[in-house]
Amino acid sequence: MNNIAIEKITEIIGEKYVKSSTAQLLAYSYDATANFQRLPELVISPQSTEEIAEVLKICNNYNVPIIPRGSGTNLAAGTVPYDGGVVILFNRMNQILNFDKENLTITVQPGIISENLCQFVEAHGLFYPPDPSSMKISTIGGNVSENSGGLRGLKYGVTKDYVKGLQVVLPNGDILETGGKLAKDVAGYDLTSLFVGAEGTLGVVTAITLKLIPLPSYKMTSIAYFQSLEDAARTVSNIIASKIIPVTLEFLDKKTIIAVEQFMKIGLSTDVEAMLLLEQDGEKHQVEQDIHEMVRIAKEHGALFTQIAQDEQEAEQIKTARRVALSALAKLKPTVILEDATVPRSELAKMVKKINDISEKHRVNIATFGHAGDGNLHPTCLTDLRDEEEMHRVEVAFEEIFEAALELGGTITGEHGVGEMKAPYLEWKIGSVGIAVMKNIKQAFDPNNIMNPGKLFAKETKKRVVVHGGN
Amino acid sequence: MVVTSVQQQMQQSFQTHVDENLLLDCMRCGFCLSSCPTYLHMEQDEAQSPRGRIALMKAVRDGLVPFDASIEHSFDLCLGCRACEPACPAGVQYGALIEQTREAVQEVKRSSFVEKTTRNIVFDRLFVEQKNMERAVSLLHLYQKTGLQKVVRKIGFLNLFPKHLKTMEASLPAVAKKVQPLKQAKSATMKVAFFTGCLMDTLYRETNDKTVSLLRMLGVEVVIPDQQSCCGALHGHSGELKRGKQNLIHNVELFDSDDYTYIVNNAGGCGAFLKEYEKHLSSDKRYHEKAIRFSEKTIDISSLLVKAGLLEYLATLPQQVKKTVVTYQDSCHLRNVNKVFNEPRMILQALPNVQFKELPSANTCCGSAGIYNLLQPALAGEILTTKMTTIKALEPAVVVTANPGCLLQIQAGIHKEQLGSSIQAAHIVDFLYNSIANYSKIS
């Protein structure tokens, strides 16, 4: 990286907030994605939108890559530097800027930890529903840039359904304001949506206005165990068909249940094939009615047994079991690769079966859990990256899994984003026209390609394993 | 080039000492970040987080980056509080990794003169033989007894020393008084051995005597094997495990007896290390089995008191109208390694003269961390300030701790904030003993 650029950036940010030691560069060379790591050249902690605008002007001039980074919990290598450059941190931009109880919105800086934001609004009887499993540590800016989902996605949607407005610094240093507090606003292109989930490839988000809703007064949680995946999947379809939209409808397969139980020791049944976690929130009588109806449907469709959590503590324990699924699996093998294949929920049983067949065919160990209610599955491969031969089989297996998801009308990622990891597969989902349009959009905002380069668009698209199907 | 060869030596040392499998357990999810005091106190600097440090260990081991002062600084700043372990869903053994790392670094690095001297005194002299410790402490007692302490304080001699040492000096306990044995409430049913610990047996002799008295009161027969060695925790945490290994073996031999059910200790830091003797001696064929027996029998004083029926005994005492507001600061090692956090709270809640208030973030480190507050005074001080802010907000009369290091640190905090007239710090054993002894006087 050009020394003059470094000097100029340091002048703007202040020496104290510019990191360039070996330890610090290394510490920002990865995120939560297995097998991706590359060093940045500089790490900075700006304190204002204006500082970021100045930095971007310099980077644009000197062609220096910019990688905005929250807490680095990404699972598709979205914040791993691709070719050096400057990592921007938001640890000094974590304030609540405006809390508007009349319009039910909150405007925050990107660095605030998602859980802290949730707790703040809940203390005022309001609710921000998106709850990615990493919310304890992930930042809201990261959630917006990745369009994160979570356990409550089925009923309440994902991050994009709550972002009302953004402040974004564009690569040329211009500061763009999109959307706002209005409930209705149809003036022009929906630029807010464009930046949500853009994975930092179009600009740097510096303020976020979020929609809030009233906090549900009551919730209940239950679990149901099944002897077959099909029974669990049929239960899911029938619950929705009965016009019940639960807040949470999660799925764990046998391998995942065993891993979680080994870790948590909370008395989950491990001699079953699948488990569903059901939660409803709302008015007490409606919640009770829905939960009992869902339990009835589960039993009708072959649930071996069901259990309704007696109190908040028990409910929390059950939900924690789901939240730690990934990490509990991680205990079993040195390397864990978590994928994010998503299908229409009616195809859930077929998809789970396909994953199992593919895993057997390629002799790789894949456990599956995920958001059954919205068809978003996380096939998770337990492997060891030191075993090159096995790693190759893992790669082929995942290609076939994406292929299968697309054939069933699904997608290559439901909530983690494309990042660098899944860039070679993006064209499978959106086609060559989709890629061309997206590249043109990128070009319009970022002609010098300084914003998080190497993400979304791969140098080469992977060849499809099977030619038919897709989209 | 010399530099290159040091780099190579360091990489090799990491390959020898730092277990690759343990490193690979970390899946970089980041769940540890919010539990790490150094990460939180250093503006969420990833290089000062468990995930960052593990990445650094791996990078040095793999030769991805050269080992330099910035990397060493990151390892040095780790408190070793192990708060990241319970937070880690993947079960990464961070404690083992940082110990291995420090060992790897120590082996290659030529310590600075000051640090080397401190290390030599601490690790080769003070904490190897109990005699040395006793000698040092009796000098200290002489210093306190003769009034020299007062004179020294008055003439400002201590101003010549760094500020943090001055604060620590003010927190040193007074000379031990003779402990009146409590009346036995139950007949003898259990026999235990007492691991006295070097600091506890010298600086805090009174606390040890009270420990024995409390156990005897509950009908526990206490044996104190002679010639005990320092547990080796300070060695282990500072990358000097090799120097400390003789202590481990000595203790494992000394305590290997079917005669008693438990080996009890009253210092959280020692207790955690004793519990992990079996890990530290796992590659030693001769002593591993004995170490397993040793670690299995190890128990902390609060847990043993509860097992011996303390809560039932306290329930027989009538409630007192005037209650002291008491809070409890966890010993990181007792909580995060030995997983003991309920028992001390149960005991305090059961005391008839206590109104127990939970300290918010009682589970986070106070900054003491062995000799960390001596080696990294600036950050230790900041962490202590945060701790004191929560303590002040709670307004307790007594902060109870379960480890001599924490006790000294909290006392230093109280002194620094000039709260000595309203808040006191006490070891759980002293507080418990005094409460019961006072009670007997009243009745």
mmCIF file of N, CA, C and O in Angstrom, chain A residues 375-402:
data_model
loop_
_atom_site.group_PDB
_atom_site.id
_atom_site.type_symbol
_atom_site.label_atom_id
_atom_site.label_comp_id
_atom_site.label_asym_id
_atom_site.label_seq_id
_atom_site.Cartn_x
_atom_site.Cartn_y
_atom_site.Cartn_z
ATOM 1 N N GLY A 375 -37.339 -22.982 5.328
ATOM 2 C CA GLY A 375 -36.602 -23.799 4.368
ATOM 3 C C GLY A 375 -35.108 -23.552 4.322
ATOM 4 O O GLY A 375 -34.396 -24.045 3.457
ATOM 5 N N ASN A 376 -34.604 -22.785 5.292
ATOM 6 C CA ASN A 376 -33.185 -22.420 5.310
ATOM 7 C C ASN A 376 -32.396 -23.452 6.138
ATOM 8 O O ASN A 376 -32.492 -23.504 7.343
ATOM 9 N N LEU A 377 -31.646 -24.291 5.430
ATOM 10 C CA LEU A 377 -30.924 -25.379 6.111
ATOM 11 C C LEU A 377 -29.426 -25.078 6.205
ATOM 12 O O LEU A 377 -28.868 -24.406 5.348
ATOM 13 N N HIS A 378 -28.812 -25.600 7.264
ATOM 14 C CA HIS A 378 -27.366 -25.434 7.422
ATOM 15 C C HIS A 378 -26.668 -26.790 7.434
ATOM 16 O O HIS A 378 -26.307 -27.304 8.486
ATOM 17 N N PRO A 379 -26.478 -27.400 6.245
ATOM 18 C CA PRO A 379 -25.678 -28.618 6.214
ATOM 19 C C PRO A 379 -24.252 -28.260 6.662
ATOM 20 O O PRO A 379 -23.666 -27.319 6.139
ATOM 21 N N THR A 380 -23.756 -28.991 7.648
ATOM 22 C CA THR A 380 -22.500 -28.603 8.282
ATOM 23 C C THR A 380 -21.515 -29.753 8.201
ATOM 24 O O THR A 380 -21.770 -30.833 8.739
ATOM 25 N N CYS A 381 -20.417 -29.529 7.539
ATOM 26 C CA CYS A 381 -19.467 -30.611 7.305
ATOM 27 C C CYS A 381 -18.364 -30.610 8.361
ATOM 28 O O CYS A 381 -17.750 -29.586 8.646
ATOM 29 N N LEU A 382 -18.156 -31.779 8.968
ATOM 30 C CA LEU A 382 -17.112 -31.930 9.973
ATOM 31 C C LEU A 382 -15.924 -32.598 9.314
ATOM 32 O O LEU A 382 -16.018 -33.740 8.873
ATOM 33 N N THR A 383 -14.818 -31.880 9.257
ATOM 34 C CA THR A 383 -13.682 -32.406 8.511
ATOM 35 C C THR A 383 -12.374 -31.887 9.107
ATOM 36 O O THR A 383 -12.358 -31.381 10.232
ATOM 37 N N ASP A 384 -11.294 -32.021 8.371
ATOM 38 C CA ASP A 384 -9.997 -31.572 8.848
ATOM 39 C C ASP A 384 -9.259 -30.995 7.637
ATOM 40 O O ASP A 384 -8.945 -31.731 6.708
ATOM 41 N N LEU A 385 -9.017 -29.689 7.678
ATOM 42 C CA LEU A 385 -8.466 -29.083 6.458
ATOM 43 C C LEU A 385 -7.059 -29.566 6.137
ATOM 44 O O LEU A 385 -6.533 -29.302 5.059
ATOM 45 N N ARG A 386 -6.447 -30.303 7.081
ATOM 46 C CA ARG A 386 -5.110 -30.843 6.793
ATOM 47 C C ARG A 386 -5.193 -32.050 5.867
ATOM 48 O O ARG A 386 -4.211 -32.487 5.293
ATOM 49 N N ASP A 387 -6.429 -32.615 5.765
ATOM 50 C CA ASP A 387 -6.622 -33.776 4.909
ATOM 51 C C ASP A 387 -7.085 -33.294 3.529
ATOM 52 O O ASP A 387 -8.271 -33.114 3.274
ATOM 53 N N GLU A 388 -6.110 -33.080 2.651
ATOM 54 C CA GLU A 388 -6.427 -32.468 1.362
ATOM 55 C C GLU A 388 -7.376 -33.297 0.529
ATOM 56 O O GLU A 388 -8.275 -32.764 -0.131
ATOM 57 N N GLU A 389 -7.180 -34.598 0.596
ATOM 58 C CA GLU A 389 -8.012 -35.485 -0.216
ATOM 59 C C GLU A 389 -9.465 -35.380 0.234
ATOM 60 O O GLU A 389 -10.381 -35.231 -0.571
ATOM 61 N N GLU A 390 -9.668 -35.391 1.562
ATOM 62 C CA GLU A 390 -11.036 -35.277 2.065
ATOM 63 C C GLU A 390 -11.620 -33.895 1.757
ATOM 64 O O GLU A 390 -12.792 -33.773 1.398
ATOM 65 N N MET A 391 -10.776 -32.865 1.883
ATOM 66 C CA MET A 391 -11.259 -31.512 1.604
ATOM 67 C C MET A 391 -11.786 -31.399 0.176
ATOM 68 O O MET A 391 -12.742 -30.689 -0.094
ATOM 69 N N HIS A 392 -11.150 -32.124 -0.721
ATOM 70 C CA HIS A 392 -11.614 -32.101 -2.104
ATOM 71 C C HIS A 392 -13.002 -32.736 -2.204
ATOM 72 O O HIS A 392 -13.906 -32.207 -2.859
ATOM 73 N N ARG A 393 -13.175 -33.877 -1.507
ATOM 74 C CA ARG A 393 -14.486 -34.541 -1.537
ATOM 75 C C ARG A 393 -15.553 -33.642 -0.916
ATOM 76 O O ARG A 393 -16.698 -33.606 -1.349
ATOM 77 N N VAL A 394 -15.167 -32.886 0.139
ATOM 78 C CA VAL A 394 -16.106 -31.974 0.791
ATOM 79 C C VAL A 394 -16.578 -30.922 -0.218
ATOM 80 O O VAL A 394 -17.766 -30.627 -0.333
ATOM 81 N N GLU A 395 -15.624 -30.402 -0.979
ATOM 82 C CA GLU A 395 -15.956 -29.363 -1.949
ATOM 83 C C GLU A 395 -16.943 -29.881 -2.998
ATOM 84 O O GLU A 395 -17.938 -29.222 -3.305
ATOM 85 N N VAL A 396 -16.660 -31.082 -3.485
ATOM 86 C CA VAL A 396 -17.555 -31.666 -4.490
ATOM 87 C C VAL A 396 -18.942 -31.900 -3.895
ATOM 88 O O VAL A 396 -19.971 -31.616 -4.524
ATOM 89 N N ALA A 397 -18.960 -32.390 -2.645
ATOM 90 C CA ALA A 397 -20.242 -32.652 -1.990
ATOM 91 C C ALA A 397 -21.056 -31.363 -1.874
ATOM 92 O O ALA A 397 -22.257 -31.352 -2.162
ATOM 93 N N PHE A 398 -20.403 -30.275 -1.488
ATOM 94 C CA PHE A 398 -21.139 -29.018 -1.343
ATOM 95 C C PHE A 398 -21.634 -28.494 -2.689
ATOM 96 O O PHE A 398 -22.725 -27.947 -2.790
ATOM 97 N N GLU A 399 -20.841 -28.682 -3.729
ATOM 98 C CA GLU A 399 -21.317 -28.293 -5.054
ATOM 99 C C GLU A 399 -22.615 -29.010 -5.375
ATOM 100 O O GLU A 399 -23.566 -28.418 -5.871
ATOM 101 N N GLU A 400 -22.640 -30.301 -5.054
ATOM 102 C CA GLU A 400 -23.847 -31.079 -5.354
ATOM 103 C C GLU A 400 -25.020 -30.643 -4.478
ATOM 104 O O GLU A 400 -26.175 -30.694 -4.892
ATOM 105 N N ILE A 401 -24.705 -30.206 -3.248
ATOM 106 C CA ILE A 401 -25.769 -29.740 -2.362
ATOM 107 C C ILE A 401 -26.395 -28.445 -2.906
ATOM 108 O O ILE A 401 -27.610 -28.302 -2.957
ATOM 109 N N PHE A 402 -25.549 -27.516 -3.357
ATOM 110 C CA PHE A 402 -26.089 -26.279 -3.958
ATOM 111 C C PHE A 402 -26.937 -26.625 -5.187
ATOM 112 O O PHE A 402 -28.022 -26.084 -5.394
#
